[in-house]
Short mmCIF file of C-alpha atoms in Angstrom, two decimals:
data_model
loop_
_atom_site.label_atom_id
_atom_site.label_comp_id
_atom_site.label_asym_id
_atom_site.label_seq_id
_atom_site.Cartn_x
_atom_site.Cartn_y
_atom_site.Cartn_z
CA MET V 193 29.69 -53.14 -75.01
CA LEU V 194 30.00 -49.51 -74.05
CA ASP V 195 33.22 -47.82 -72.98
CA ASP V 196 32.19 -48.15 -69.31
CA GLY V 197 31.72 -51.92 -69.71
CA THR V 198 27.91 -51.83 -69.86
CA VAL V 199 26.56 -54.49 -72.18
CA ILE V 200 23.32 -53.83 -74.02
CA GLY V 201 21.66 -56.89 -75.49
CA GLU V 202 18.76 -57.50 -77.84
CA ASN V 203 18.17 -55.70 -81.11
CA SER V 204 14.99 -54.10 -79.77
CA ALA V 205 17.18 -52.18 -77.29
CA ILE V 206 20.36 -51.80 -79.34
CA LEU V 207 18.77 -50.24 -82.45
CA PRO V 208 16.94 -47.39 -80.63
CA PHE V 209 19.95 -46.79 -78.39
CA LEU V 210 22.28 -46.40 -81.37
CA ALA V 211 19.82 -44.15 -83.22
CA ASP V 212 19.43 -41.98 -80.11
CA GLN V 213 23.19 -41.38 -80.14
CA ARG V 214 22.60 -39.26 -83.26
CA PRO V 215 19.64 -37.01 -82.39
CA GLY V 216 17.69 -35.91 -85.41
CA THR V 217 18.76 -38.84 -87.57
CA SER V 218 16.21 -39.97 -90.12
CA LEU V 219 16.73 -43.53 -88.88
CA PHE V 220 14.45 -42.94 -85.90
CA ALA V 221 11.83 -40.42 -84.78
CA PRO V 222 11.47 -37.96 -81.90
CA ALA V 223 10.55 -39.25 -78.44
CA SER V 224 6.80 -39.41 -77.79
CA SER V 225 5.96 -39.31 -81.51
CA VAL V 226 3.57 -41.77 -83.11
CA GLU V 227 6.20 -42.42 -85.77
CA ARG V 228 8.67 -43.54 -83.10
CA ALA V 229 6.08 -45.88 -81.64
CA LEU V 230 5.42 -47.33 -85.10
CA ILE V 231 9.14 -47.92 -85.65
CA GLN V 232 9.40 -49.63 -82.28
CA SER V 233 6.27 -51.65 -83.03
CA TRP V 234 7.83 -53.04 -86.21
CA ILE V 235 11.07 -53.80 -84.35
CA GLY V 236 9.07 -55.68 -81.73
CA TYR V 237 7.18 -57.62 -84.38
CA ILE V 238 10.34 -58.56 -86.27
CA ASN V 239 12.04 -59.53 -83.02
CA SER V 240 9.25 -61.78 -81.78
CA GLU V 241 7.60 -63.13 -84.92
CA ILE V 242 10.48 -63.34 -87.40
CA HIS V 243 13.69 -63.57 -85.41
CA GLY V 244 12.74 -65.33 -82.20
CA ALA V 245 9.64 -67.34 -82.91
CA THR V 246 10.45 -68.84 -86.27
CA GLN V 247 13.90 -68.07 -87.63
CA CYS V 248 15.64 -69.76 -84.71
CA VAL V 249 13.26 -72.73 -84.64
CA GLY V 250 13.78 -73.47 -88.33
CA ASN V 251 17.55 -73.25 -88.06
CA ARG V 252 17.96 -75.03 -84.74
CA PRO V 253 15.44 -77.87 -84.54
CA HIS V 254 17.75 -79.77 -82.19
CA LEU V 255 16.82 -77.25 -79.50
CA TYR V 256 13.19 -78.38 -79.73
CA SER V 257 13.64 -82.13 -80.05
CA ASP V 258 16.43 -84.52 -79.22
CA ASP V 259 15.09 -86.87 -81.89
CA PRO V 260 16.86 -86.20 -85.21
CA ALA V 261 13.93 -87.83 -86.99
CA ALA V 262 11.73 -84.94 -85.80
CA HIS V 263 14.04 -82.18 -87.06
CA GLU V 264 12.74 -82.01 -90.63
CA GLY V 265 9.16 -81.75 -89.40
CA ILE V 266 10.18 -78.93 -87.06
CA ARG V 267 11.92 -77.14 -89.93
CA LEU V 268 8.84 -77.48 -92.16
CA ALA V 269 6.49 -76.25 -89.44
CA ALA V 270 8.80 -73.30 -88.75
CA ARG V 271 8.83 -72.38 -92.44
CA ARG V 272 5.03 -72.44 -92.57
CA ARG V 273 4.86 -70.25 -89.48
CA LEU V 274 7.57 -67.95 -90.86
CA ARG V 275 5.52 -67.52 -94.02
CA GLU V 276 2.50 -66.56 -91.91
CA ALA V 277 4.63 -64.14 -89.89
CA TYR V 278 5.89 -62.42 -93.04
CA GLN V 279 2.37 -61.84 -94.40
CA PRO V 280 1.65 -58.58 -92.47
CA ILE V 281 5.03 -57.28 -93.60
CA GLU V 282 4.31 -58.31 -97.18
CA ASP V 283 0.92 -56.60 -97.05
CA HIS V 284 2.43 -53.39 -95.67
CA LEU V 285 5.31 -53.31 -98.13
CA ALA V 286 2.89 -53.81 -101.03
CA GLN V 287 1.74 -50.26 -100.17
CA ALA V 288 5.04 -48.64 -99.14
CA ASP V 289 8.75 -48.87 -99.89
CA TRP V 290 9.76 -48.77 -96.21
CA LEU V 291 8.06 -49.73 -92.96
CA VAL V 292 7.50 -46.25 -91.46
CA GLY V 293 7.41 -42.67 -92.68
CA GLY V 294 8.33 -43.29 -96.30
CA ARG V 295 12.02 -43.55 -95.42
CA PHE V 296 14.60 -46.10 -94.31
CA THR V 297 14.60 -46.46 -90.51
CA ILE V 298 16.13 -48.74 -87.91
CA ALA V 299 13.10 -51.03 -88.33
CA ASP V 300 14.03 -51.48 -92.01
CA ALA V 301 17.64 -52.17 -91.02
CA TYR V 302 16.46 -55.00 -88.77
CA LEU V 303 14.05 -56.39 -91.37
CA GLY V 304 16.69 -56.15 -94.09
CA VAL V 305 18.88 -58.71 -92.37
CA PHE V 306 16.04 -61.24 -92.35
CA ALA V 307 14.87 -60.36 -95.85
CA SER V 308 18.32 -61.36 -97.07
CA TYR V 309 17.75 -64.82 -95.55
CA VAL V 310 14.42 -65.41 -97.32
CA PRO V 311 15.99 -67.28 -100.28
CA HIS V 312 17.45 -69.78 -97.80
CA PHE V 313 13.93 -70.99 -97.03
CA GLY V 314 13.18 -71.85 -100.66
CA PRO V 315 9.61 -72.37 -101.89
CA ALA V 316 8.08 -71.74 -98.45
CA LEU V 317 8.82 -68.01 -98.85
CA ALA V 318 9.03 -67.71 -102.62
CA ASP V 319 5.74 -65.83 -103.06
CA LEU V 320 6.57 -62.56 -101.29
CA PRO V 321 7.13 -60.04 -104.11
CA ALA V 322 6.91 -56.92 -101.93
CA LEU V 323 9.43 -58.33 -99.47
CA SER V 324 11.67 -59.32 -102.38
CA ALA V 325 11.49 -55.76 -103.75
CA PHE V 326 12.23 -54.42 -100.26
CA SER V 327 15.27 -56.70 -100.05
CA ALA V 328 16.57 -55.40 -103.37
CA ARG V 329 16.18 -51.79 -102.14
CA PHE V 330 17.90 -52.71 -98.88
CA GLU V 331 20.82 -54.47 -100.59
CA ALA V 332 21.29 -51.48 -102.93
CA LEU V 333 21.87 -49.05 -100.06
CA PRO V 334 25.51 -47.91 -99.99
CA ALA V 335 25.76 -48.58 -96.23
CA VAL V 336 24.50 -52.13 -96.71
CA GLN V 337 26.93 -52.72 -99.56
CA ALA V 338 29.77 -51.42 -97.39
CA ALA V 339 28.74 -53.71 -94.53
CA ARG V 340 28.51 -56.71 -96.87
CA ALA V 341 32.02 -55.93 -98.14
CA VAL V 342 33.35 -56.05 -94.57
CA GLU V 343 31.26 -59.03 -93.40
CA GLY V 344 31.77 -61.14 -96.50
CA PRO V 345 29.15 -63.05 -98.45
CA LEU V 346 25.96 -64.43 -96.99
CA PRO V 347 26.29 -68.01 -95.74
CA PHE V 348 24.20 -69.19 -98.71
CA ARG V 349 23.53 -68.03 -102.25
CA PRO V 350 20.19 -66.35 -102.97
CA GLY V 351 17.97 -68.91 -104.64
CA ALA V 352 20.09 -71.84 -103.50
CA ALA V 353 18.43 -74.84 -101.93
CA ALA V 354 18.19 -74.56 -98.19
CA PRO V 355 21.01 -76.40 -96.44
CA GLN V 356 20.10 -79.06 -93.93
CA PRO V 357 21.45 -77.57 -90.69
CA THR V 358 23.06 -79.77 -88.08
CA VAL V 359 24.37 -78.93 -84.66
CA SER V 360 27.78 -78.11 -86.16
CA ASN V 361 26.64 -76.59 -89.48
CA GLU V 362 23.87 -74.06 -88.90
CA VAL V 363 22.71 -70.91 -90.58
CA THR V 364 22.32 -68.48 -87.72
CA ALA V 365 20.38 -65.29 -87.69
#
């Protein structure tokens, strides 16, 4: 919420807005540049393919079926789809440390949140070495460490078995 009461929602709007508040920051790129479009493209992909299309489905199967017996099947299908969605990111990060321009950008900030959740999904996402290396780089950033210190630990331990979410005990992303 801004000082005037305006509420901006959705990461795909919030991240560029915040970066634009600091013109010239290395977190974004100049208007009309190809690099800016690439950053926004990755944000769009992460928003639709990782965050919206699969992360939420796998963590909230009750939204897709009222039948608790169907929930595990929904979770498994979401994990398979999530693995497919991570493949273009894995392929790209096998060639580069960051998503765009050889430097950390707002697209990496968005991906970093979801990369930290990968261990939660267990074997379904265990074979993503480039994403794992990206996550280690992300977690090593001083700003990320400072944020983790304020926010507290992740809701699960890296490498721990995935919890079985229920309506009252969910991992949210």
